[in-house]
Amino acid sequence: MSAQGSFPRHIDYRRAALEQRSFDGVLTLASLPRTADIVVEDTTADVSVALAFDEDVQRRVIVRGRAQTTLALPCQRCLEPADVPLDAEIVGMPVATDEAAAGVPRAWEPMLADGGTLDLYSLVDDELLLALPITVHCDRAACVAAYSQDTTDETIGSAESDAESDRRNPFAALADWKPRSDETD
């Protein structure tokens, strides 16, 4: 891997595809502001990035690659930092306009580029955010013990209450409103 200084921020993606160029490098988390904003502690983490540019049979630019890092994200149970490894697969097709994005095949993700240049740092930032897990839970014994519940009793109780509610008629209260036949005479 090369240092961040040799990993370009902006590239001409058409030219890179024509030349079938590859870019490997290590980016600092500080250079990816949106991803750095969600990290709890260590914003000095490095992100390993590998990108390859090519053309498909219709001469459309294709980007394939991977971004890997480990981030300290807040545990959703105890709010303490939890190390979360991320491995973001990057597969897409750079396009210059929203109209061109509509023509991208379903197998590829459209990547909106500014004119003929693609911001690789923003691309990696986007892909890391998309690779985040829905929830983060740490593996600390204290956290697991404090916040995990024995659901056996709750499951039995909820099954009994479900059976009880099925026996009750939800419209029973309306029966009191119905006029009785002996009262109308």
XYZ file of N, CA and C in Angstrom:
555
model
N 0.838 -1.183 0.000
C 0.000 0.000 0.000
C 0.882 1.244 0.000
N 0.376 2.229 -0.612
C 1.115 3.485 -0.660
C 0.562 4.447 0.370
N 1.267 5.489 0.605
C 0.832 6.487 1.582
C -0.277 7.341 0.996
N -0.935 8.103 1.862
C -2.050 8.941 1.437
C -1.625 9.956 0.384
N -0.406 10.437 0.460
C 0.058 11.435 -0.489
C 0.027 10.951 -1.927
N 0.171 9.641 -2.151
C 0.165 9.117 -3.510
C -1.221 8.646 -3.951
N -2.185 8.672 -3.067
C -3.551 8.301 -3.429
C -4.271 9.584 -3.834
N -4.658 9.715 -5.100
C -5.225 10.989 -5.561
C -6.605 11.253 -4.980
N -6.906 12.506 -4.791
C -8.238 12.881 -4.315
C -9.217 12.929 -5.480
N -8.847 13.562 -6.563
C -9.695 13.676 -7.752
C -8.979 13.031 -8.932
N -9.751 12.314 -9.756
C -9.165 11.735 -10.966
C -10.119 11.920 -12.140
N -9.560 11.874 -13.325
C -10.348 11.836 -14.552
C -10.711 10.364 -14.754
N -11.947 9.996 -14.428
C -12.314 8.586 -14.419
C -12.323 7.961 -15.809
N -12.613 8.739 -16.842
C -12.587 8.187 -18.205
C -11.159 7.803 -18.605
N -10.241 8.686 -18.323
C -8.837 8.424 -18.648
C -8.304 7.244 -17.829
N -8.678 7.194 -16.553
C -8.245 6.088 -15.699
C -8.764 4.754 -16.225
N -9.993 4.743 -16.755
C -10.556 3.512 -17.307
C -9.861 3.124 -18.606
N -9.585 4.109 -19.456
C -8.880 3.829 -20.712
C -7.502 3.224 -20.453
N -6.846 3.718 -19.429
C -5.507 3.234 -19.077
C -5.553 2.046 -18.123
N -6.750 1.619 -17.739
C -6.973 0.525 -16.789
C -6.103 0.706 -15.539
N -6.233 1.862 -14.934
C -5.418 2.215 -13.778
C -5.993 1.640 -12.494
N -5.102 1.393 -11.568
C -5.459 0.939 -10.226
C -4.825 1.881 -9.218
N -5.531 2.090 -8.134
C -5.034 2.957 -7.069
C -5.130 2.193 -5.756
N -4.011 2.064 -5.068
C -3.957 1.447 -3.747
C -3.366 2.474 -2.801
N -3.960 2.573 -1.630
C -3.428 3.533 -0.679
C -4.060 3.402 0.682
N -3.560 4.196 1.586
C -4.076 4.249 2.949
C -4.503 5.681 3.211
N -5.775 5.853 3.536
C -6.310 7.177 3.854
C -6.486 7.284 5.361
N -6.265 8.467 5.888
C -6.549 8.680 7.307
C -8.045 8.939 7.463
N -8.561 8.582 8.603
C -9.979 8.803 8.869
C -10.307 10.290 8.875
N -9.353 11.111 9.239
C -9.568 12.560 9.252
C -9.843 13.101 7.851
N -9.399 12.404 6.810
C -9.644 12.856 5.441
C -11.030 12.445 4.938
N -11.774 11.692 5.752
C -13.137 11.258 5.423
C -14.074 11.826 6.487
N -14.492 13.083 6.347
C -15.167 13.784 7.448
C -16.487 13.164 7.901
N -17.289 12.653 7.001
C -18.586 12.103 7.421
C -18.412 10.814 8.209
N -17.469 9.993 7.821
C -17.190 8.773 8.576
C -16.534 9.125 9.905
N -15.635 10.088 9.910
C -14.958 10.499 11.146
C -15.947 11.060 12.166
N -17.040 11.659 11.709
C -18.033 12.243 12.623
C -18.743 11.202 13.479
N -18.835 9.961 13.027
C -19.577 8.957 13.788
C -18.692 8.140 14.712
N -17.381 8.323 14.605
C -16.444 7.567 15.429
C -16.414 8.156 16.832
N -16.407 7.275 17.838
C -16.455 7.718 19.229
C -15.112 8.243 19.700
N -14.052 7.493 19.483
C -12.762 7.863 20.065
C -11.700 8.161 19.028
N -11.114 7.129 18.516
C -9.888 7.220 17.729
C -10.172 7.657 16.298
N -9.867 8.904 16.005
C -10.039 9.379 14.629
C -8.730 9.281 13.852
N -7.764 8.546 14.394
C -6.503 8.351 13.685
C -6.466 7.016 12.951
N -7.579 6.317 12.893
C -7.627 5.023 12.208
C -7.319 5.206 10.726
N -6.695 4.205 10.162
C -6.380 4.230 8.740
C -7.394 3.407 7.965
N -7.627 3.806 6.723
C -8.538 3.098 5.828
C -7.718 2.607 4.640
N -7.656 1.297 4.467
C -6.955 0.715 3.321
C -7.904 0.701 2.134
N -7.451 1.258 1.015
C -8.308 1.397 -0.162
C -7.601 0.820 -1.381
N -8.344 0.075 -2.176
C -7.858 -0.422 -3.464
C -8.971 -0.204 -4.480
N -8.679 0.522 -5.550
C -9.657 0.805 -6.601
C -9.050 0.476 -7.963
N -9.863 -0.092 -8.845
C -9.427 -0.398 -10.209
C -10.465 0.149 -11.177
N -9.998 0.810 -12.222
C -10.865 1.405 -13.240
C -10.731 0.618 -14.534
N -11.880 0.400 -15.186
C -11.905 -0.349 -16.439
C -13.130 0.079 -17.231
N -13.300 -0.487 -18.421
C -14.482 -0.235 -19.249
C -15.219 -1.543 -19.477
N -16.555 -1.465 -19.602
C -17.323 -2.647 -19.970
C -17.360 -2.754 -21.495
N -18.131 -3.706 -22.030
C -18.167 -3.917 -23.483
C -18.793 -2.739 -24.217
N -19.593 -1.940 -23.512
C -20.206 -0.760 -24.128
C -19.376 0.497 -23.872
N -18.150 0.311 -23.402
C -17.198 1.395 -23.157
C -17.654 2.351 -22.047
N -18.434 1.835 -21.099
C -18.801 2.614 -19.919
C -17.766 2.350 -18.835
N -17.467 3.366 -18.063
C -16.445 3.258 -17.011
C -16.992 2.441 -15.847
N -16.160 1.538 -15.359
C -16.511 0.689 -14.220
C -15.436 0.850 -13.154
N -15.885 0.969 -11.902
C -14.967 1.062 -10.760
C -15.220 -0.144 -9.864
N -14.151 -0.841 -9.543
C -14.235 -1.965 -8.602
C -13.166 -1.756 -7.549
N -13.496 -2.137 -6.328
C -12.488 -1.996 -5.289
C -13.001 -2.364 -3.922
N -12.228 -1.955 -2.933
C -12.545 -2.317 -1.563
C -11.930 -1.275 -0.636
N -12.637 -0.992 0.460
C -12.125 -0.119 1.522
C -12.286 -0.869 2.842
N -11.205 -0.955 3.616
C -11.230 -1.717 4.858
C -10.658 -0.891 5.999
N -11.331 -0.995 7.143
C -10.870 -0.302 8.347
C -11.560 -0.901 9.562
N -11.158 -0.478 10.731
C -11.841 -0.811 11.980
C -12.132 0.507 12.685
N -13.417 0.724 12.990
C -13.845 1.983 13.603
C -14.324 1.752 15.028
N -14.113 2.723 15.894
C -14.635 2.701 17.261
C -15.983 3.416 17.248
N -17.056 2.628 17.228
C -18.418 3.168 17.175
C -19.110 2.952 18.509
N -20.110 3.771 18.850
C -20.787 3.603 20.142
C -21.668 2.353 20.166
N -21.513 1.552 21.221
C -22.372 0.386 21.432
C -23.787 0.897 21.696
N -24.764 0.289 21.089
C -26.146 0.741 21.243
C -26.746 0.349 22.589
N -26.068 -0.523 23.351
C -26.560 -0.911 24.666
C -25.940 -0.073 25.776
N -24.605 0.051 25.763
C -23.930 0.721 26.883
C -23.275 2.045 26.492
N -23.272 2.386 25.213
C -22.702 3.612 24.660
C -21.179 3.701 24.789
N -20.539 2.621 25.187
C -19.075 2.560 25.220
C -18.565 2.260 23.810
N -17.326 2.620 23.510
C -16.786 2.339 22.174
C -16.671 0.833 21.909
N -17.043 0.443 20.713
C -16.921 -0.945 20.269
C -16.196 -0.944 18.929
N -15.168 -1.770 18.815
C -14.427 -1.850 17.559
C -15.241 -2.627 16.532
N -15.502 -1.986 15.403
C -16.310 -2.582 14.342
C -15.468 -2.643 13.068
N -15.140 -3.851 12.614
C -14.407 -3.955 11.349
C -15.352 -3.702 10.176
N -14.903 -2.908 9.228
C -15.697 -2.623 8.033
C -14.929 -3.082 6.803
N -15.639 -3.723 5.903
C -15.073 -4.157 4.632
C -16.080 -3.760 3.562
N -15.877 -2.597 2.974
C -16.826 -2.050 1.998
C -16.392 -2.434 0.593
N -17.248 -3.166 -0.084
C -16.988 -3.499 -1.482
C -17.471 -2.337 -2.339
N -16.634 -1.909 -3.255
C -16.961 -0.774 -4.117
C -17.131 -1.295 -5.537
N -18.342 -1.181 -6.049
C -18.655 -1.621 -7.405
C -19.601 -0.591 -7.988
N -19.149 0.150 -8.983
C -20.017 1.186 -9.515
C -19.607 1.691 -10.873
N -20.424 2.627 -11.340
C -20.239 3.224 -12.652
C -20.360 4.737 -12.502
N -19.263 5.476 -12.671
C -19.333 6.936 -12.571
C -20.164 7.531 -13.705
N -21.002 8.499 -13.350
C -21.829 9.207 -14.334
C -21.762 10.696 -14.030
N -21.989 11.508 -15.061
C -21.877 12.960 -14.900
C -23.192 13.614 -14.492
N -24.338 12.985 -14.807
C -25.636 13.611 -14.527
C -26.602 12.599 -13.922
N -27.684 13.120 -13.351
C -28.734 12.251 -12.823
C -29.412 11.467 -13.940
N -29.539 12.080 -15.108
C -30.155 11.397 -16.248
C -29.309 10.193 -16.664
N -27.993 10.361 -16.662
C -27.100 9.253 -16.999
C -27.168 8.158 -15.931
N -27.402 8.543 -14.689
C -27.516 7.564 -13.605
C -28.715 6.650 -13.813
N -29.773 7.175 -14.425
C -30.959 6.357 -14.687
C -30.660 5.247 -15.690
N -29.653 5.424 -16.525
C -29.300 4.425 -17.524
C -28.281 3.398 -17.069
N -27.863 3.461 -15.818
C -26.881 2.509 -15.300
C -27.562 1.158 -15.069
N -26.956 0.057 -15.544
C -27.548 -1.269 -15.315
C -27.707 -1.561 -13.827
N -28.672 -2.415 -13.511
C -28.971 -2.730 -12.104
C -27.793 -3.347 -11.363
N -26.919 -4.022 -12.065
C -25.774 -4.671 -11.418
C -24.754 -3.669 -10.888
N -24.837 -2.428 -11.325
C -23.863 -1.411 -10.948
C -24.529 -0.290 -10.171
N -23.777 0.290 -9.273
C -24.244 1.446 -8.506
C -23.793 2.713 -9.221
N -24.715 3.636 -9.524
C -24.267 4.889 -10.143
C -23.482 5.735 -9.138
N -22.399 6.329 -9.609
C -21.556 7.199 -8.788
C -21.537 8.562 -9.456
N -22.214 9.518 -8.851
C -22.309 10.848 -9.441
C -20.962 11.563 -9.335
N -20.441 11.947 -10.491
C -19.145 12.628 -10.564
C -19.370 14.059 -11.027
N -18.480 14.928 -10.625
C -18.556 16.332 -11.019
C -17.862 16.489 -12.369
N -18.666 16.516 -13.419
C -18.089 16.619 -14.761
C -17.338 15.353 -15.093
N -16.070 15.488 -15.421
C -15.256 14.334 -15.774
C -14.353 13.866 -14.661
N -14.475 14.474 -13.478
C -13.612 14.074 -12.368
C -14.423 13.402 -11.269
N -13.797 12.436 -10.642
C -14.419 11.686 -9.558
C -13.612 11.936 -8.289
N -14.302 12.318 -7.214
C -13.664 12.545 -5.917
C -13.549 11.195 -5.206
N -12.359 10.627 -5.180
C -12.160 9.302 -4.597
C -12.358 9.296 -3.090
N -12.013 10.383 -2.412
C -12.203 10.444 -0.964
C -13.696 10.409 -0.616
N -14.505 11.167 -1.349
C -15.956 11.147 -1.111
C -16.540 9.782 -1.444
N -16.017 9.151 -2.479
C -16.474 7.814 -2.858
C -16.216 6.825 -1.726
N -15.019 6.835 -1.170
C -14.677 5.941 -0.065
C -15.507 6.288 1.165
N -15.688 7.570 1.440
C -16.509 8.022 2.565
C -17.935 7.473 2.434
N -18.526 7.604 1.261
C -19.884 7.101 1.014
C -19.967 5.592 1.223
N -19.022 4.869 0.666
C -19.068 3.408 0.739
C -18.870 2.899 2.161
N -18.040 3.566 2.949
C -17.881 3.166 4.348
C -19.167 3.396 5.130
N -19.835 4.507 4.878
C -21.107 4.775 5.563
C -22.159 3.741 5.182
N -22.169 3.331 3.929
C -23.127 2.315 3.491
C -22.808 0.937 4.069
N -21.563 0.699 4.435
C -21.157 -0.597 4.981
C -21.363 -0.704 6.490
N -21.787 0.379 7.134
C -21.990 0.348 8.583
C -23.096 -0.632 8.950
N -22.936 -1.334 10.068
C -24.018 -2.216 10.518
C -25.212 -1.394 11.007
N -26.372 -2.004 11.009
C -27.579 -1.305 11.458
C -27.471 -0.966 12.940
N -27.023 -1.920 13.737
C -26.800 -1.669 15.162
C -25.413 -2.169 15.537
N -24.843 -1.544 16.548
C -23.519 -1.924 17.035
C -23.670 -2.388 18.476
N -23.151 -3.569 18.769
C -23.158 -4.106 20.131
C -21.758 -4.577 20.464
N -21.282 -4.186 21.631
C -19.943 -4.614 22.040
C -20.019 -6.020 22.632
N -18.858 -6.623 22.821
C -18.782 -7.984 23.351
C -18.351 -8.015 24.809
N -18.331 -6.867 25.472
C -17.918 -6.836 26.866
C -18.912 -7.634 27.714
N -18.377 -8.442 28.610
C -19.218 -9.298 29.446
C -20.194 -8.477 30.285
N -19.745 -7.352 30.819
C -20.615 -6.517 31.654
C -21.788 -5.971 30.839
N -21.527 -5.578 29.612
C -22.583 -5.034 28.755
C -23.582 -6.125 28.382
N -23.066 -7.271 27.998
C -23.940 -8.374 27.595
C -24.796 -8.817 28.773
N -24.198 -8.942 29.965
C -24.940 -9.384 31.144
C -25.982 -8.355 31.572
N -25.648 -7.093 31.500
C -26.561 -6.049 31.970
C -27.728 -5.815 31.022
N -27.506 -5.993 29.742
C -28.537 -5.605 28.791
C -29.210 -6.759 28.066
N -28.714 -7.974 28.238
C -29.424 -9.098 27.622
C -30.472 -9.577 28.613
N -31.602 -10.010 28.091
C -32.714 -10.421 28.949
C -33.047 -11.872 28.682
N -33.526 -12.535 29.732
C -34.021 -13.889 29.555
C -35.438 -13.768 29.018
N -35.629 -14.097 27.780
C -36.929 -13.890 27.130
C -37.855 -15.081 27.281
N -37.422 -16.141 27.976
C -38.267 -17.321 28.109
C -39.556 -16.985 28.843
N -39.463 -16.306 29.996
C -40.658 -15.956 30.764
C -41.543 -14.993 29.993
N -40.934 -14.042 29.313
C -41.712 -13.066 28.551
C -42.446 -13.732 27.398
N -41.815 -14.713 26.768
C -42.438 -15.398 25.641
C -43.645 -16.190 26.104
N -43.518 -16.889 27.242
C -44.650 -17.655 27.759
C -45.773 -16.716 28.149
N -45.448 -15.635 28.844
C -46.465 -14.671 29.259
C -47.162 -14.041 28.075
N -46.436 -13.723 27.043
C -47.060 -13.087 25.886
C -47.915 -14.080 25.119
N -47.568 -15.363 25.122
C -48.391 -16.364 24.440
C -49.721 -16.522 25.164
N -49.686 -16.500 26.514
C -50.928 -16.608 27.276
C -51.808 -15.388 27.055
N -51.231 -14.202 27.059
C -52.033 -12.999 26.879
C -52.581 -12.923 25.459
N -51.862 -13.449 24.465
C -52.378 -13.488 23.095
C -53.592 -14.398 23.006
N -53.538 -15.548 23.686
C -54.670 -16.470 23.667
C -55.872 -15.845 24.365
N -55.623 -15.121 25.457
C -56.691 -14.451 26.185
C -57.350 -13.368 25.333
N -56.549 -12.595 24.636
C -57.104 -11.515 23.822
C -57.861 -12.058 22.623
N -57.474 -13.255 22.146
C -58.216 -13.863 21.042
C -59.611 -14.281 21.495
N -59.753 -14.696 22.760
C -61.058 -15.112 23.270
C -61.984 -13.923 23.494
N -61.435 -12.775 23.853
C -62.254 -11.587 24.068
C -62.685 -11.020 22.731
N -63.923 -10.612 22.676
C -64.434 -10.006 21.457
C -64.132 -8.516 21.509
N -63.425 -7.988 20.528
C -63.094 -6.571 20.573
C -64.317 -5.665 20.436
N -65.431 -6.211 19.976
C -66.646 -5.409 19.798
C -67.654 -5.631 20.921
N -67.226 -6.276 22.008
C -68.134 -6.552 23.121
C -68.688 -5.268 23.729
N -67.899 -4.222 23.754
C -68.362 -2.956 24.327
C -69.496 -2.361 23.507
N -69.555 -2.655 22.236
C -70.624 -2.126 21.384
C -71.965 -2.804 21.659
N -71.936 -3.988 22.251
C -73.175 -4.697 22.557
C -74.026 -3.906 23.542
N -73.401 -3.140 24.424
C -74.146 -2.326 25.383
C -74.901 -1.203 24.689
N -74.470 -0.772 23.551
C -75.112 0.322 22.830
C -76.310 -0.161 22.019
N -76.314 -1.432 21.713
C -77.376 -1.981 20.874
C -78.687 -2.001 21.675
N -79.751 -1.465 21.105
C -81.028 -1.475 21.837
C -81.550 -2.904 21.961
N -82.091 -3.197 23.135
C -82.641 -4.534 23.355
C -84.060 -4.565 22.805
N -84.448 -5.701 22.353
C -85.768 -5.823 21.718
C -86.902 -5.606 22.719
N -86.729 -5.948 24.012
C -87.790 -5.751 24.996
C -87.910 -4.292 25.421
N -86.856 -3.464 25.203
C -86.921 -2.055 25.568
C -87.631 -1.234 24.501
N -87.659 -1.677 23.270
C -88.261 -0.895 22.204
C -89.766 -1.070 22.161
N -90.324 -2.085 22.796
C -91.774 -2.300 22.762
C -92.517 -1.436 23.692
